[in-house]
Short mmCIF file of N, CA and C in Angstrom, two decimals:
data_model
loop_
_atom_site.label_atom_id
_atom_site.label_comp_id
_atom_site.label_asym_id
_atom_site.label_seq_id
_atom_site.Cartn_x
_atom_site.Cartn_y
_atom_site.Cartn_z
N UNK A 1 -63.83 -20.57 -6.20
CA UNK A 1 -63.27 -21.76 -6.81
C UNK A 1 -61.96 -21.45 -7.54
N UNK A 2 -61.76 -20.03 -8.04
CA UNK A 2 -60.56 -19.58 -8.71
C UNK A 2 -59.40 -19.84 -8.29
N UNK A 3 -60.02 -19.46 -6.67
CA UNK A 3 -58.64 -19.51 -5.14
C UNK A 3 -57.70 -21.14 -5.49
N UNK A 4 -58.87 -22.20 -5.02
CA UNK A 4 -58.50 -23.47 -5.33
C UNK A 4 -57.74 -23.68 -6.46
N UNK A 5 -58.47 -23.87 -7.39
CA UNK A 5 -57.25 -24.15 -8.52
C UNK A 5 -56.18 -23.32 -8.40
N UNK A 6 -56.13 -22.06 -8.38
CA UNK A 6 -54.76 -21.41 -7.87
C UNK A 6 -53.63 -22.27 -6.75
N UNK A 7 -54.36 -22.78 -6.10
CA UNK A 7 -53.47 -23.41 -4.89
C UNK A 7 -53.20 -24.73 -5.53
N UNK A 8 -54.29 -25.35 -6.15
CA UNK A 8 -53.64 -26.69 -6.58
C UNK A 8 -52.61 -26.76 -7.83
N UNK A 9 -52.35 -25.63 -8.14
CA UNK A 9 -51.37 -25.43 -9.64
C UNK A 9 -50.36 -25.39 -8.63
N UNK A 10 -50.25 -24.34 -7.86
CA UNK A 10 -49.15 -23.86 -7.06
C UNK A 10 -48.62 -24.75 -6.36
N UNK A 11 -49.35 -25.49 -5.60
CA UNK A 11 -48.94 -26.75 -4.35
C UNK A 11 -48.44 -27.83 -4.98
N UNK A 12 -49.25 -28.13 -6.52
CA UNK A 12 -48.07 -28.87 -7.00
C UNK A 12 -46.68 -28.89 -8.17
N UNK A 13 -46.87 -27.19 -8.18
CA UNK A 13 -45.47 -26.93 -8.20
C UNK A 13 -43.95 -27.06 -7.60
N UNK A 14 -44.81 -25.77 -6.36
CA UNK A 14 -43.57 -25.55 -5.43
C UNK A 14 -43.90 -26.21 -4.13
N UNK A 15 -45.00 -26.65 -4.10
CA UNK A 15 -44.75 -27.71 -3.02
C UNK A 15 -44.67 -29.47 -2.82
N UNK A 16 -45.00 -30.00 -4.25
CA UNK A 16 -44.55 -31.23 -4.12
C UNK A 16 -43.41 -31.63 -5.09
N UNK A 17 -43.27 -30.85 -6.68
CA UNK A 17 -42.27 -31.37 -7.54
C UNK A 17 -40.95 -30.16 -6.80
N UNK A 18 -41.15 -29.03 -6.10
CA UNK A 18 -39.98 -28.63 -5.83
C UNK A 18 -39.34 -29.04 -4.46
N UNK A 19 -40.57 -29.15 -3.47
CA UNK A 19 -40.00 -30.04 -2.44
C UNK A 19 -40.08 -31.43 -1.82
N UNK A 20 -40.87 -31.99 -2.43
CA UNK A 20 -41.31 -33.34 -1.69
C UNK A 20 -40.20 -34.06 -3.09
N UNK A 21 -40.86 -34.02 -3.89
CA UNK A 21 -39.78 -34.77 -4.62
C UNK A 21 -38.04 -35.24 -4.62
N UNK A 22 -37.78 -34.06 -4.81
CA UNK A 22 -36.12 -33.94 -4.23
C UNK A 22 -35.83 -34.93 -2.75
N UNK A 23 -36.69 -34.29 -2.02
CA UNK A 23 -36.50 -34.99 -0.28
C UNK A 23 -36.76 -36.41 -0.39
N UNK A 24 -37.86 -36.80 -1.20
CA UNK A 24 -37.98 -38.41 -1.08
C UNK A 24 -36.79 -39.33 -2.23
N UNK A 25 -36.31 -38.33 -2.83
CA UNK A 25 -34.78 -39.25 -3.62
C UNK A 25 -33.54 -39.12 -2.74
N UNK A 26 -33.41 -38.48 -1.74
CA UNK A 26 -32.66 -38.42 -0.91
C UNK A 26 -32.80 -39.67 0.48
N UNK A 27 -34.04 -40.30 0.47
CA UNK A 27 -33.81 -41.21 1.39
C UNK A 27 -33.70 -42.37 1.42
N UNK A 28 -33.77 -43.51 2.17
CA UNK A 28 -32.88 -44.92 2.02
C UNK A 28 -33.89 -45.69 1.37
N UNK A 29 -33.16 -46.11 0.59
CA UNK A 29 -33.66 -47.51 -0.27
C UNK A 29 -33.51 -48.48 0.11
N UNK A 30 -32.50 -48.60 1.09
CA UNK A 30 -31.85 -50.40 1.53
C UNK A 30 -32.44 -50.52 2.77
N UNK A 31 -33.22 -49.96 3.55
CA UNK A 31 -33.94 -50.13 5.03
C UNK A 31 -35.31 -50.30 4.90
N UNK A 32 -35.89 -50.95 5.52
CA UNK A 32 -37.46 -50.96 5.76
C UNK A 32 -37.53 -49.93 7.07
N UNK A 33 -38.66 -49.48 6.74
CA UNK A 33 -39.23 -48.61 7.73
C UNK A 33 -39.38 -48.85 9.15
N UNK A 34 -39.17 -48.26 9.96
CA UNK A 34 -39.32 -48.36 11.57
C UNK A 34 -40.66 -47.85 12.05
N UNK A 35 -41.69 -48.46 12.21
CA UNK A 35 -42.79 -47.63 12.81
C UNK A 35 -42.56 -47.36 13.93
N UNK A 36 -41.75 -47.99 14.95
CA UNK A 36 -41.53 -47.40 15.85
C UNK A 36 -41.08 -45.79 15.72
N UNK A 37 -40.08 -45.27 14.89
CA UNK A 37 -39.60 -43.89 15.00
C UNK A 37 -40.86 -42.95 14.05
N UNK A 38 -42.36 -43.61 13.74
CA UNK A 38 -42.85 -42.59 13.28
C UNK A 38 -44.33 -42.49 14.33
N UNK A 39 -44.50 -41.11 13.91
CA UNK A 39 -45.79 -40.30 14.86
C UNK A 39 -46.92 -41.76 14.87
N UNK A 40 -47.76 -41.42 15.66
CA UNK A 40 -49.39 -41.98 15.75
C UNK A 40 -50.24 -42.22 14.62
N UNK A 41 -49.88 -40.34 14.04
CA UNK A 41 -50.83 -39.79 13.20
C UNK A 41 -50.44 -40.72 12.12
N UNK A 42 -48.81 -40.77 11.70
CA UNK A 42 -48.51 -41.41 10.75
C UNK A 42 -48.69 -42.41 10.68
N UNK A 43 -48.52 -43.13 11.54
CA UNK A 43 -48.89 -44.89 11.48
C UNK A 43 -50.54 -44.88 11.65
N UNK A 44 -51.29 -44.08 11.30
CA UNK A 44 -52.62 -44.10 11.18
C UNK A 44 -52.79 -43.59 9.96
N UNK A 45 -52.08 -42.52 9.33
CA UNK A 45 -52.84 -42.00 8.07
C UNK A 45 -51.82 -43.26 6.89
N UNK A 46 -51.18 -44.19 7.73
CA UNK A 46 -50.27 -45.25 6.29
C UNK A 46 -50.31 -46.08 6.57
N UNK A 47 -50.67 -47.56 5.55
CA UNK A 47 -50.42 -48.99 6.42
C UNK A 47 -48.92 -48.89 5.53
N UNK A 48 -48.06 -49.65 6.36
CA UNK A 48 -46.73 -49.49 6.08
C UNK A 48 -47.03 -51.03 5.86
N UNK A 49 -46.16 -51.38 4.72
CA UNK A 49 -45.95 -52.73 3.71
C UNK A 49 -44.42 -53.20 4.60
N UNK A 50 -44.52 -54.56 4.34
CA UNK A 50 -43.55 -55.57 5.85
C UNK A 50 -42.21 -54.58 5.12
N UNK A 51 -41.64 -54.26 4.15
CA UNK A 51 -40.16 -54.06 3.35
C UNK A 51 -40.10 -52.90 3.06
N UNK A 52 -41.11 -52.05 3.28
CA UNK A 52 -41.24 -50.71 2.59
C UNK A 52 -39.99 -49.64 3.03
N UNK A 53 -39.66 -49.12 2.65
CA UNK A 53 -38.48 -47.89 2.29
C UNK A 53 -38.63 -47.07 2.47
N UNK A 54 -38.11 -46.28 3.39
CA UNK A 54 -38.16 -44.72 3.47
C UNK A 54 -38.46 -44.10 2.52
N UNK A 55 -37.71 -44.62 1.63
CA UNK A 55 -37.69 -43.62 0.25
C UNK A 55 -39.57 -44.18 -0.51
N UNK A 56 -39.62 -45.59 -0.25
CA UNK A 56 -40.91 -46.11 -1.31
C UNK A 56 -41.97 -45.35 -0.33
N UNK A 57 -41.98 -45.39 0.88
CA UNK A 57 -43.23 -44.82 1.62
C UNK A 57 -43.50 -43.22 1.30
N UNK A 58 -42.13 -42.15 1.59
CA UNK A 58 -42.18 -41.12 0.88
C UNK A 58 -42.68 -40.58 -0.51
N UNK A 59 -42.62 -41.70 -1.72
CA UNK A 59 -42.85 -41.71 -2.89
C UNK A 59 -44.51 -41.82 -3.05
N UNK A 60 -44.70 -43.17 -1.97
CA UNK A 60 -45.90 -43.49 -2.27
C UNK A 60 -47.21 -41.98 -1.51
N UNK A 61 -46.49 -41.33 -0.67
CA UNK A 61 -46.93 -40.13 0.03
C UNK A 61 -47.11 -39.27 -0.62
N UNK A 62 -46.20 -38.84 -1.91
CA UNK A 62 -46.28 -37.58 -2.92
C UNK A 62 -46.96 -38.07 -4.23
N UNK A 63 -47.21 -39.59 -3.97
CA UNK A 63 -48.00 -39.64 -5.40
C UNK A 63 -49.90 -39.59 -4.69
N UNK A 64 -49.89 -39.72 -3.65
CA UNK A 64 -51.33 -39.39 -2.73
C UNK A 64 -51.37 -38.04 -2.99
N UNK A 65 -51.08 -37.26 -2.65
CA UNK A 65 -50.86 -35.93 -2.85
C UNK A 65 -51.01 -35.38 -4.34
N UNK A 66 -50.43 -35.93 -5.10
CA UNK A 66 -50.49 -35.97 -6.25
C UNK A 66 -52.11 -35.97 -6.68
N UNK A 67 -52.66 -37.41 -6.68
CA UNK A 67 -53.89 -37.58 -6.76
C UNK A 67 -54.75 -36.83 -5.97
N UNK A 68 -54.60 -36.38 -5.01
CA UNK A 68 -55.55 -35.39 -3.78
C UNK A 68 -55.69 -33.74 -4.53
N UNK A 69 -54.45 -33.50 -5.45
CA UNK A 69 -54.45 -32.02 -6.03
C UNK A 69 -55.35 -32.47 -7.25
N UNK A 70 -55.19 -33.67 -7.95
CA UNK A 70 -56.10 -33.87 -8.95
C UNK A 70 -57.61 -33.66 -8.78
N UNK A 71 -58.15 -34.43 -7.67
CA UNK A 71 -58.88 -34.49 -7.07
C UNK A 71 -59.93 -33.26 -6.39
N UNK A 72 -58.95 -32.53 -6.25
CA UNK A 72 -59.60 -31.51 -5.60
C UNK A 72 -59.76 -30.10 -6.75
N UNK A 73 -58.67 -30.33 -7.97
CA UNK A 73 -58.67 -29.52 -9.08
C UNK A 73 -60.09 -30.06 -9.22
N UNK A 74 -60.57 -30.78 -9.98
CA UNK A 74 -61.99 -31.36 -10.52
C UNK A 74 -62.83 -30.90 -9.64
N UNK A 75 -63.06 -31.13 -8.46
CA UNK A 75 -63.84 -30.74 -7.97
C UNK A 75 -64.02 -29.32 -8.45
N UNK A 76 -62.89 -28.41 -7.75
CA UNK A 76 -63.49 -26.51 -8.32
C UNK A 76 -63.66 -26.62 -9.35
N UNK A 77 -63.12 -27.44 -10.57
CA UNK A 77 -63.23 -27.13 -11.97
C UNK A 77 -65.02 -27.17 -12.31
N UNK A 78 -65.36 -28.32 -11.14
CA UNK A 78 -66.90 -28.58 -11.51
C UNK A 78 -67.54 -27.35 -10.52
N UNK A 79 -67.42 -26.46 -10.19
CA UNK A 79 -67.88 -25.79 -9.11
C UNK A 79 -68.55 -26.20 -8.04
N UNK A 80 -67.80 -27.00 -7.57
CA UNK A 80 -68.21 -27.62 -5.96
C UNK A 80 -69.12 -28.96 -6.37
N UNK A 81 -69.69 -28.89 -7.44
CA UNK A 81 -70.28 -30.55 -7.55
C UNK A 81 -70.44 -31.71 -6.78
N UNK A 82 -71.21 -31.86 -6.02
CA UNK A 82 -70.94 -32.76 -4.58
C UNK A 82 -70.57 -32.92 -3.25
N UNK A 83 -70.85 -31.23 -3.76
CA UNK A 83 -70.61 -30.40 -1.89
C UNK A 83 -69.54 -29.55 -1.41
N UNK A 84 -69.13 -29.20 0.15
CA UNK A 84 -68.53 -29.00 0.23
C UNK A 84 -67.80 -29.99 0.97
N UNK A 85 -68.57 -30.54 1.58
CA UNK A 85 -67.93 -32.34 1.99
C UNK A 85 -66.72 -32.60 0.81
N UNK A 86 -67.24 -33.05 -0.36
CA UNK A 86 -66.04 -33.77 -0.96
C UNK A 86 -64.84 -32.56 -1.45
N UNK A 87 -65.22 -31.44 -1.75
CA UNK A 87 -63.98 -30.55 -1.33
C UNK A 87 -62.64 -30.65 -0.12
N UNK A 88 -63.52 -31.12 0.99
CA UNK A 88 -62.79 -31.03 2.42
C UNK A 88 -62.22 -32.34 2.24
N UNK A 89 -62.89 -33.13 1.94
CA UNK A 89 -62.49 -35.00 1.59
C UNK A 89 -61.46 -34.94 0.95
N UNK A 90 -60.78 -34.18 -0.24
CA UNK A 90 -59.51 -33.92 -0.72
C UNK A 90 -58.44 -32.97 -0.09
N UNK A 91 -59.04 -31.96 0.71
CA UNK A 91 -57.80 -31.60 1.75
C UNK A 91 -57.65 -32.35 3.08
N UNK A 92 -58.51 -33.04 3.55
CA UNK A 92 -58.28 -33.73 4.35
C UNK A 92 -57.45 -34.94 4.53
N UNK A 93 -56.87 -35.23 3.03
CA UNK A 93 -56.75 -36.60 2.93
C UNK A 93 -55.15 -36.10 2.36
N UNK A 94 -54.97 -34.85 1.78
CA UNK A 94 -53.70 -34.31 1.19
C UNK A 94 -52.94 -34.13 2.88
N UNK A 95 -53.79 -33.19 3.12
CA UNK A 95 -53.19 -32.83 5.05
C UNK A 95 -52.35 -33.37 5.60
N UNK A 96 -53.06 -34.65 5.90
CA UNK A 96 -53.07 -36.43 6.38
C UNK A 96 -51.66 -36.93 5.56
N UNK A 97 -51.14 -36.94 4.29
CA UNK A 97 -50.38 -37.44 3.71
C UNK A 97 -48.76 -36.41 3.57
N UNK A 98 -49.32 -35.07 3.49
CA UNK A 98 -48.55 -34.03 3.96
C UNK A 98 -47.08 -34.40 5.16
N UNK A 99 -48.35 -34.52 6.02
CA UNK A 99 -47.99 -34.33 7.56
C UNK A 99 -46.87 -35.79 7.53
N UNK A 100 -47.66 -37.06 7.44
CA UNK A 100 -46.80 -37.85 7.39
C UNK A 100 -45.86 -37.86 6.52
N UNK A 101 -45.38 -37.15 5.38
CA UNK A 101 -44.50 -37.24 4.27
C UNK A 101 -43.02 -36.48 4.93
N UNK A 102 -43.73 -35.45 5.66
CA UNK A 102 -42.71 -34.27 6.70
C UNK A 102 -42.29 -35.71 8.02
N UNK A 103 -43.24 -36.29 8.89
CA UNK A 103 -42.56 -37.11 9.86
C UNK A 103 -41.75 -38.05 8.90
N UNK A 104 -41.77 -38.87 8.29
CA UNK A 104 -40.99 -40.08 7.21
C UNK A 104 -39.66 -39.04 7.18
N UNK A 105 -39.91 -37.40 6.38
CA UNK A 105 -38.71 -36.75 5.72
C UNK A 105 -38.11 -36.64 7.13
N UNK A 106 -38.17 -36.37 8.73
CA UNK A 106 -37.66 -35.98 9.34
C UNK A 106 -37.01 -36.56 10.04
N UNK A 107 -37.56 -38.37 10.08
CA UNK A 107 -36.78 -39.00 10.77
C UNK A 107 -35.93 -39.86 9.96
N UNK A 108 -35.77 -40.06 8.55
CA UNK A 108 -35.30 -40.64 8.06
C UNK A 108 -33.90 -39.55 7.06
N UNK A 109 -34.66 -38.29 6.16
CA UNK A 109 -33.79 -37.61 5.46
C UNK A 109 -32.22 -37.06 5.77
N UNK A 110 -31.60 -36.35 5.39
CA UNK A 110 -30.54 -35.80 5.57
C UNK A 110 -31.25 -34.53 6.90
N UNK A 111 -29.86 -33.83 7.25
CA UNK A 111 -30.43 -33.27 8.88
C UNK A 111 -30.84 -31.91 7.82
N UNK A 112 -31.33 -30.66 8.06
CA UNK A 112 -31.60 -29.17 7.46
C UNK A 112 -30.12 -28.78 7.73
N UNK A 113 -29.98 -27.89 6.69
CA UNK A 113 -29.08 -26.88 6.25
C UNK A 113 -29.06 -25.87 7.64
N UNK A 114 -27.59 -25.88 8.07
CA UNK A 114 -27.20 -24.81 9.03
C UNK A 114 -27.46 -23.50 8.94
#
């Protein structure tokens, strides 16, 4: 359980306030989203709102994430309390929001550094 909380301090360090954050202030505010230009997975793990924003869907992706590290902190904090089901129920659902946060950043963000 030590492992976990280790990863959930860390993941939401350097992986959502150092990178997801930055990337989702970088994208458009004045467009609604195209489901056409996003994955399957994504238009399955998000209901996309009629006006929503690159940038608001991204936001709303790292604050899931957000709650999923909470989520899954409590859990190890309780030592597995409710299984290992609801352990997996919080990476499964971070994964899921991950993945789509990277398709949103890729078709919408600035291009990667040369």
């Amino acid at each position: 359980m030590d492992a976990i909380k280790e990863f959930t301090k860390e993941f939401d360090l350097e992986g959502r306030k150092r990178l997801m954050v930055p990337l989702y202030k970088t994208l458009p505010s004045d467009i609604p989203v195209n489901g056409g230009l996003l994955s399957q997975a994504t238009l399955s793990a998000v209901k996309l709102s009629k006006d929503e924003t690159p940038k608001d869907l991204a936001l709303r992706l790292s604050n899931g994430v957000t709650w999923d590290l909470i989520g899954l902190s409590k859990w190890a904090r309780s030592n597995g309390v409710g299984g290992t089901e609801e352990g997996l129920r919080w990476i499964d659902s971070m994964e899921g929001e991950v993945a789509a946060f990277v398709d949103v950043g890729s078709k919408y963000g600035p291009p990667p550094p040369a």
